[in-house]
mmCIF file of C-alpha atoms and ligand atoms in Angstrom:
data_model
loop_
_atom_site.group_PDB
_atom_site.id
_atom_site.type_symbol
_atom_site.label_atom_id
_atom_site.label_comp_id
_atom_site.label_asym_id
_atom_site.label_seq_id
_atom_site.Cartn_x
_atom_site.Cartn_y
_atom_site.Cartn_z
ATOM 1 C CA UNK A 5 -27.814 -8.843 4.757
ATOM 2 C CA UNK A 6 -25.446 -6.737 6.837
ATOM 3 C CA UNK A 7 -24.189 -3.216 6.219
ATOM 4 C CA UNK A 8 -20.532 -3.121 7.174
ATOM 5 C CA UNK A 9 -18.693 0.118 7.938
ATOM 6 C CA UNK A 10 -14.969 -0.263 7.260
ATOM 7 C CA UNK A 11 -12.870 2.192 9.282
ATOM 8 C CA UNK A 12 -9.467 2.612 7.660
ATOM 9 C CA UNK A 13 -6.217 3.783 9.208
ATOM 10 C CA UNK A 14 -3.425 4.125 6.683
ATOM 11 C CA UNK A 15 -0.215 6.090 6.172
ATOM 12 C CA UNK A 16 1.077 4.870 2.838
ATOM 13 C CA UNK A 17 -2.133 3.515 1.320
ATOM 14 C CA UNK A 18 -1.702 -0.214 1.974
ATOM 15 C CA UNK A 19 -4.628 -0.500 4.389
ATOM 16 C CA UNK A 20 -6.736 1.647 2.086
ATOM 17 C CA UNK A 21 -6.106 -0.602 -0.918
ATOM 18 C CA UNK A 22 -6.826 -3.648 1.216
ATOM 19 C CA UNK A 23 -10.103 -2.071 2.357
ATOM 20 C CA UNK A 24 -11.227 -1.599 -1.236
ATOM 21 C CA UNK A 25 -10.640 -5.317 -1.930
ATOM 22 C CA UNK A 26 -12.471 -6.180 1.292
ATOM 23 C CA UNK A 27 -15.462 -4.025 0.322
ATOM 24 C CA UNK A 28 -15.683 -5.709 -3.093
ATOM 25 C CA UNK A 29 -15.661 -9.175 -1.537
ATOM 26 C CA UNK A 30 -18.277 -8.179 1.036
ATOM 27 C CA UNK A 31 -20.540 -6.991 -1.773
ATOM 28 C CA UNK A 32 -19.924 -10.116 -3.852
ATOM 29 C CA UNK A 33 -21.341 -12.251 -1.043
ATOM 30 C CA UNK A 34 -24.475 -10.108 -0.812
ATOM 31 C CA UNK A 35 -23.776 -7.634 1.986
ATOM 32 C CA UNK A 36 -23.112 -3.916 1.602
ATOM 33 C CA UNK A 37 -20.014 -2.012 2.672
ATOM 34 C CA UNK A 38 -18.777 1.546 3.037
ATOM 35 C CA UNK A 39 -15.091 2.455 3.332
ATOM 36 C CA UNK A 40 -14.538 5.395 5.703
ATOM 37 C CA UNK A 41 -11.139 7.079 5.598
ATOM 38 C CA UNK A 42 -11.927 10.162 7.717
ATOM 39 C CA UNK A 43 -14.210 8.821 10.397
ATOM 40 C CA UNK A 44 -16.171 10.798 12.971
ATOM 41 C CA UNK A 45 -17.550 9.604 16.280
ATOM 42 C CA UNK A 46 -21.044 9.613 14.774
ATOM 43 C CA UNK A 47 -19.884 7.249 12.022
ATOM 44 C CA UNK A 48 -19.009 4.575 14.548
ATOM 45 C CA UNK A 49 -21.996 5.277 16.800
ATOM 46 C CA UNK A 50 -24.320 4.881 13.804
ATOM 47 C CA UNK A 51 -22.574 1.831 12.303
ATOM 48 C CA UNK A 52 -24.425 -1.468 12.596
ATOM 49 C CA UNK A 53 -21.366 -3.655 11.859
ATOM 50 C CA UNK A 54 -17.788 -2.440 12.368
ATOM 51 C CA UNK A 55 -14.628 -3.557 10.622
ATOM 52 C CA UNK A 56 -11.392 -1.797 11.573
ATOM 53 C CA UNK A 57 -8.597 -2.082 8.995
ATOM 54 C CA UNK A 58 -5.546 -0.242 10.254
ATOM 55 C CA UNK A 59 -1.816 -0.165 9.835
ATOM 56 C CA UNK A 60 0.452 0.959 12.668
ATOM 57 C CA UNK A 61 2.748 3.954 12.586
ATOM 58 C CA UNK A 62 5.317 5.601 14.867
ATOM 59 C CA UNK A 63 5.830 3.268 17.806
ATOM 60 C CA UNK A 64 2.587 1.333 17.970
ATOM 61 C CA UNK A 65 0.494 4.392 17.026
ATOM 62 C CA UNK A 66 -2.793 4.745 15.152
ATOM 63 C CA UNK A 67 -2.370 6.479 11.736
ATOM 64 C CA UNK A 68 -3.388 10.135 11.863
ATOM 65 C CA UNK A 69 -6.477 9.677 9.646
ATOM 66 C CA UNK A 70 -7.951 7.297 12.260
ATOM 67 C CA UNK A 71 -6.361 8.728 15.409
ATOM 68 C CA UNK A 72 -9.061 11.413 15.821
ATOM 69 C CA UNK A 73 -11.726 8.723 16.066
ATOM 70 C CA UNK A 74 -9.625 6.685 18.491
ATOM 71 C CA UNK A 75 -9.066 9.629 20.832
ATOM 72 C CA UNK A 76 -12.724 10.719 20.611
ATOM 73 C CA UNK A 77 -13.852 7.201 21.530
ATOM 74 C CA UNK A 78 -11.313 6.997 24.319
ATOM 75 C CA UNK A 79 -12.254 10.328 25.836
ATOM 76 C CA UNK A 80 -16.055 10.210 25.487
ATOM 77 C CA UNK A 81 -16.582 6.439 25.926
ATOM 78 C CA UNK A 82 -19.723 6.038 23.792
ATOM 79 C CA UNK A 83 -21.332 2.708 24.638
ATOM 80 C CA UNK A 84 -21.313 0.416 21.599
ATOM 81 C CA UNK A 85 -23.082 -2.392 23.403
ATOM 82 C CA UNK A 86 -23.521 -5.516 21.311
ATOM 83 C CA UNK A 87 -22.308 -3.983 18.049
ATOM 84 C CA UNK A 88 -20.448 -6.688 16.130
ATOM 85 C CA UNK A 89 -16.905 -5.846 15.127
ATOM 86 C CA UNK A 90 -13.733 -7.275 13.619
ATOM 87 C CA UNK A 91 -10.178 -5.949 13.472
ATOM 88 C CA UNK A 92 -7.609 -6.380 10.724
ATOM 89 C CA UNK A 93 -4.279 -5.078 11.977
ATOM 90 C CA UNK A 94 -1.408 -4.435 9.592
ATOM 91 C CA UNK A 95 2.115 -4.111 10.915
ATOM 92 C CA UNK A 96 5.634 -5.382 10.746
ATOM 93 C CA UNK A 97 7.211 -7.737 13.277
ATOM 94 C CA UNK A 98 10.512 -5.903 12.854
ATOM 95 C CA UNK A 99 8.977 -3.267 15.164
ATOM 96 C CA UNK A 100 9.041 -5.763 18.038
ATOM 97 C CA UNK A 101 6.712 -5.038 20.949
ATOM 98 C CA UNK A 102 4.705 -2.454 19.057
ATOM 99 C CA UNK A 103 3.745 -5.015 16.379
ATOM 100 C CA UNK A 104 0.224 -4.231 15.170
ATOM 101 C CA UNK A 105 -0.171 -1.794 18.070
ATOM 102 C CA UNK A 106 -2.900 0.288 16.415
ATOM 103 C CA UNK A 107 -5.127 -2.717 15.710
ATOM 104 C CA UNK A 108 -4.541 -4.055 19.201
ATOM 105 C CA UNK A 109 -5.469 -0.702 20.761
ATOM 106 C CA UNK A 110 -8.692 -0.524 18.750
ATOM 107 C CA UNK A 111 -9.599 -4.093 19.626
ATOM 108 C CA UNK A 112 -9.137 -3.362 23.329
ATOM 109 C CA UNK A 113 -11.055 -0.096 23.183
ATOM 110 C CA UNK A 114 -14.011 -1.622 21.325
ATOM 111 C CA UNK A 115 -14.209 -4.402 23.925
ATOM 112 C CA UNK A 116 -14.102 -1.785 26.715
ATOM 113 C CA UNK A 117 -17.041 -0.024 25.057
ATOM 114 C CA UNK A 118 -18.989 -3.313 25.105
ATOM 115 C CA UNK A 119 -18.939 -3.904 21.356
ATOM 116 C CA UNK A 120 -19.110 -7.583 20.446
ATOM 117 C CA UNK A 121 -15.971 -9.223 18.982
ATOM 118 C CA UNK A 122 -16.678 -11.525 16.051
ATOM 119 C CA UNK A 123 -13.797 -13.974 15.611
ATOM 120 C CA UNK A 124 -10.185 -13.168 16.415
ATOM 121 C CA UNK A 125 -8.207 -10.170 15.287
ATOM 122 C CA UNK A 126 -6.203 -10.739 12.099
ATOM 123 C CA UNK A 127 -2.597 -9.541 12.359
ATOM 124 C CA UNK A 128 -0.740 -9.137 9.078
ATOM 125 C CA UNK A 129 3.038 -9.049 9.214
ATOM 126 C CA UNK A 130 4.425 -7.081 6.268
ATOM 127 C CA UNK A 131 7.832 -8.719 6.727
ATOM 128 C CA UNK A 132 6.247 -12.079 5.961
ATOM 129 C CA UNK A 133 3.236 -11.240 3.814
ATOM 130 C CA UNK A 134 4.281 -8.822 1.149
ATOM 131 C CA UNK A 135 0.743 -8.973 -0.253
ATOM 132 C CA UNK A 136 -1.933 -8.725 2.471
ATOM 133 C CA UNK A 137 -4.832 -10.095 0.407
ATOM 134 C CA UNK A 138 -3.930 -13.829 0.452
ATOM 135 C CA UNK A 139 -4.119 -13.880 4.274
ATOM 136 C CA UNK A 140 -7.066 -11.498 4.451
ATOM 137 C CA UNK A 141 -9.405 -13.304 2.061
ATOM 138 C CA UNK A 142 -9.823 -16.546 4.088
ATOM 139 C CA UNK A 143 -10.092 -14.575 7.355
ATOM 140 C CA UNK A 144 -12.750 -12.294 5.842
ATOM 141 C CA UNK A 145 -14.816 -15.126 4.417
ATOM 142 C CA UNK A 146 -14.856 -16.876 7.787
ATOM 143 C CA UNK A 147 -15.624 -13.601 9.594
ATOM 144 C CA UNK A 148 -18.602 -13.004 7.310
ATOM 145 C CA UNK A 149 -20.047 -16.419 8.127
ATOM 146 C CA UNK A 150 -19.915 -15.574 11.850
ATOM 147 C CA UNK A 151 -21.438 -12.113 11.499
ATOM 148 C CA UNK A 152 -24.908 -11.609 12.948
ATOM 149 C CA UNK A 153 -27.333 -9.976 10.486
HETATM 150 C C1 FMN B 13 7.406 5.185 10.155
HETATM 151 C C2 FMN B 13 6.781 3.802 10.313
HETATM 152 C C3 FMN B 13 6.514 3.315 11.584
HETATM 153 C C4 FMN B 13 5.938 2.047 11.746
HETATM 154 N N1 FMN B 13 5.698 1.578 13.028
HETATM 155 C C5 FMN B 13 5.186 0.334 13.183
HETATM 156 C C6 FMN B 13 4.956 -0.179 14.499
HETATM 157 O O1 FMN B 13 5.190 0.453 15.522
HETATM 158 N N2 FMN B 13 4.429 -1.441 14.600
HETATM 159 C C7 FMN B 13 4.157 -2.214 13.507
HETATM 160 O O2 FMN B 13 3.699 -3.340 13.676
HETATM 161 N N3 FMN B 13 4.358 -1.730 12.250
HETATM 162 C C8 FMN B 13 4.866 -0.492 12.057
HETATM 163 N N4 FMN B 13 5.084 -0.014 10.791
HETATM 164 C C9 FMN B 13 4.777 -0.881 9.630
HETATM 165 C C10 FMN B 13 3.453 -0.543 8.940
HETATM 166 O O3 FMN B 13 2.354 -0.589 9.850
HETATM 167 C C11 FMN B 13 3.209 -1.562 7.812
HETATM 168 O O4 FMN B 13 4.241 -1.467 6.870
HETATM 169 C C12 FMN B 13 1.868 -1.368 7.126
HETATM 170 O O5 FMN B 13 1.662 -2.437 6.221
HETATM 171 C C13 FMN B 13 1.778 -0.035 6.368
HETATM 172 O O6 FMN B 13 0.449 0.137 5.897
HETATM 173 P P1 FMN B 13 -0.035 1.515 5.223
HETATM 174 O O7 FMN B 13 0.554 1.522 3.828
HETATM 175 O O8 FMN B 13 -1.535 1.407 5.180
HETATM 176 O O9 FMN B 13 0.402 2.652 6.051
HETATM 177 C C14 FMN B 13 5.653 1.254 10.612
HETATM 178 C C15 FMN B 13 5.940 1.749 9.316
HETATM 179 C C16 FMN B 13 6.511 3.004 9.165
HETATM 180 C C17 FMN B 13 6.835 3.505 7.763
#
């Protein structure tokens, strides 16, 4: 059984609602999950399994409720060696080059801090997938099978 910390970045609540569905599914398959909407550096340092679920705001920016964690990680570089993580990035292709920028930035930063990517980042395009759950569910189920205990 794994305990998964879900770090949420959301402006209008979409990523937060998705995180609640994700947590329920994680628990249905026998793991535990906590959804963190105002994360501190200690939350990520103490997490055993990390799942980032973030939308993108501005021009490729991390939503303000998750930006503090991003900047703290970027400036203090805590080593997260071997910690398994996944990234679900929500965005909209209409924004062009900044598509899913927040999720991409987190993915890159976690790799720099030596955390261990499990599977590939999921990128959800709001212009194509009005409802994020149908694309998230199969990704999540596969991700959970790859997750080390
Ligand atoms: C002001 C604003 C700026 C946005 N900027 C981007 C962007 O740069 N890149 C992107 O992929 N999506 C961008 N989006 C789209 C959102 O990330 C997308 O709609 C997401 O599903 C919203 O999730 P939320 O409800 O959790 O905030 C932007 C949306 C808004 C309203």
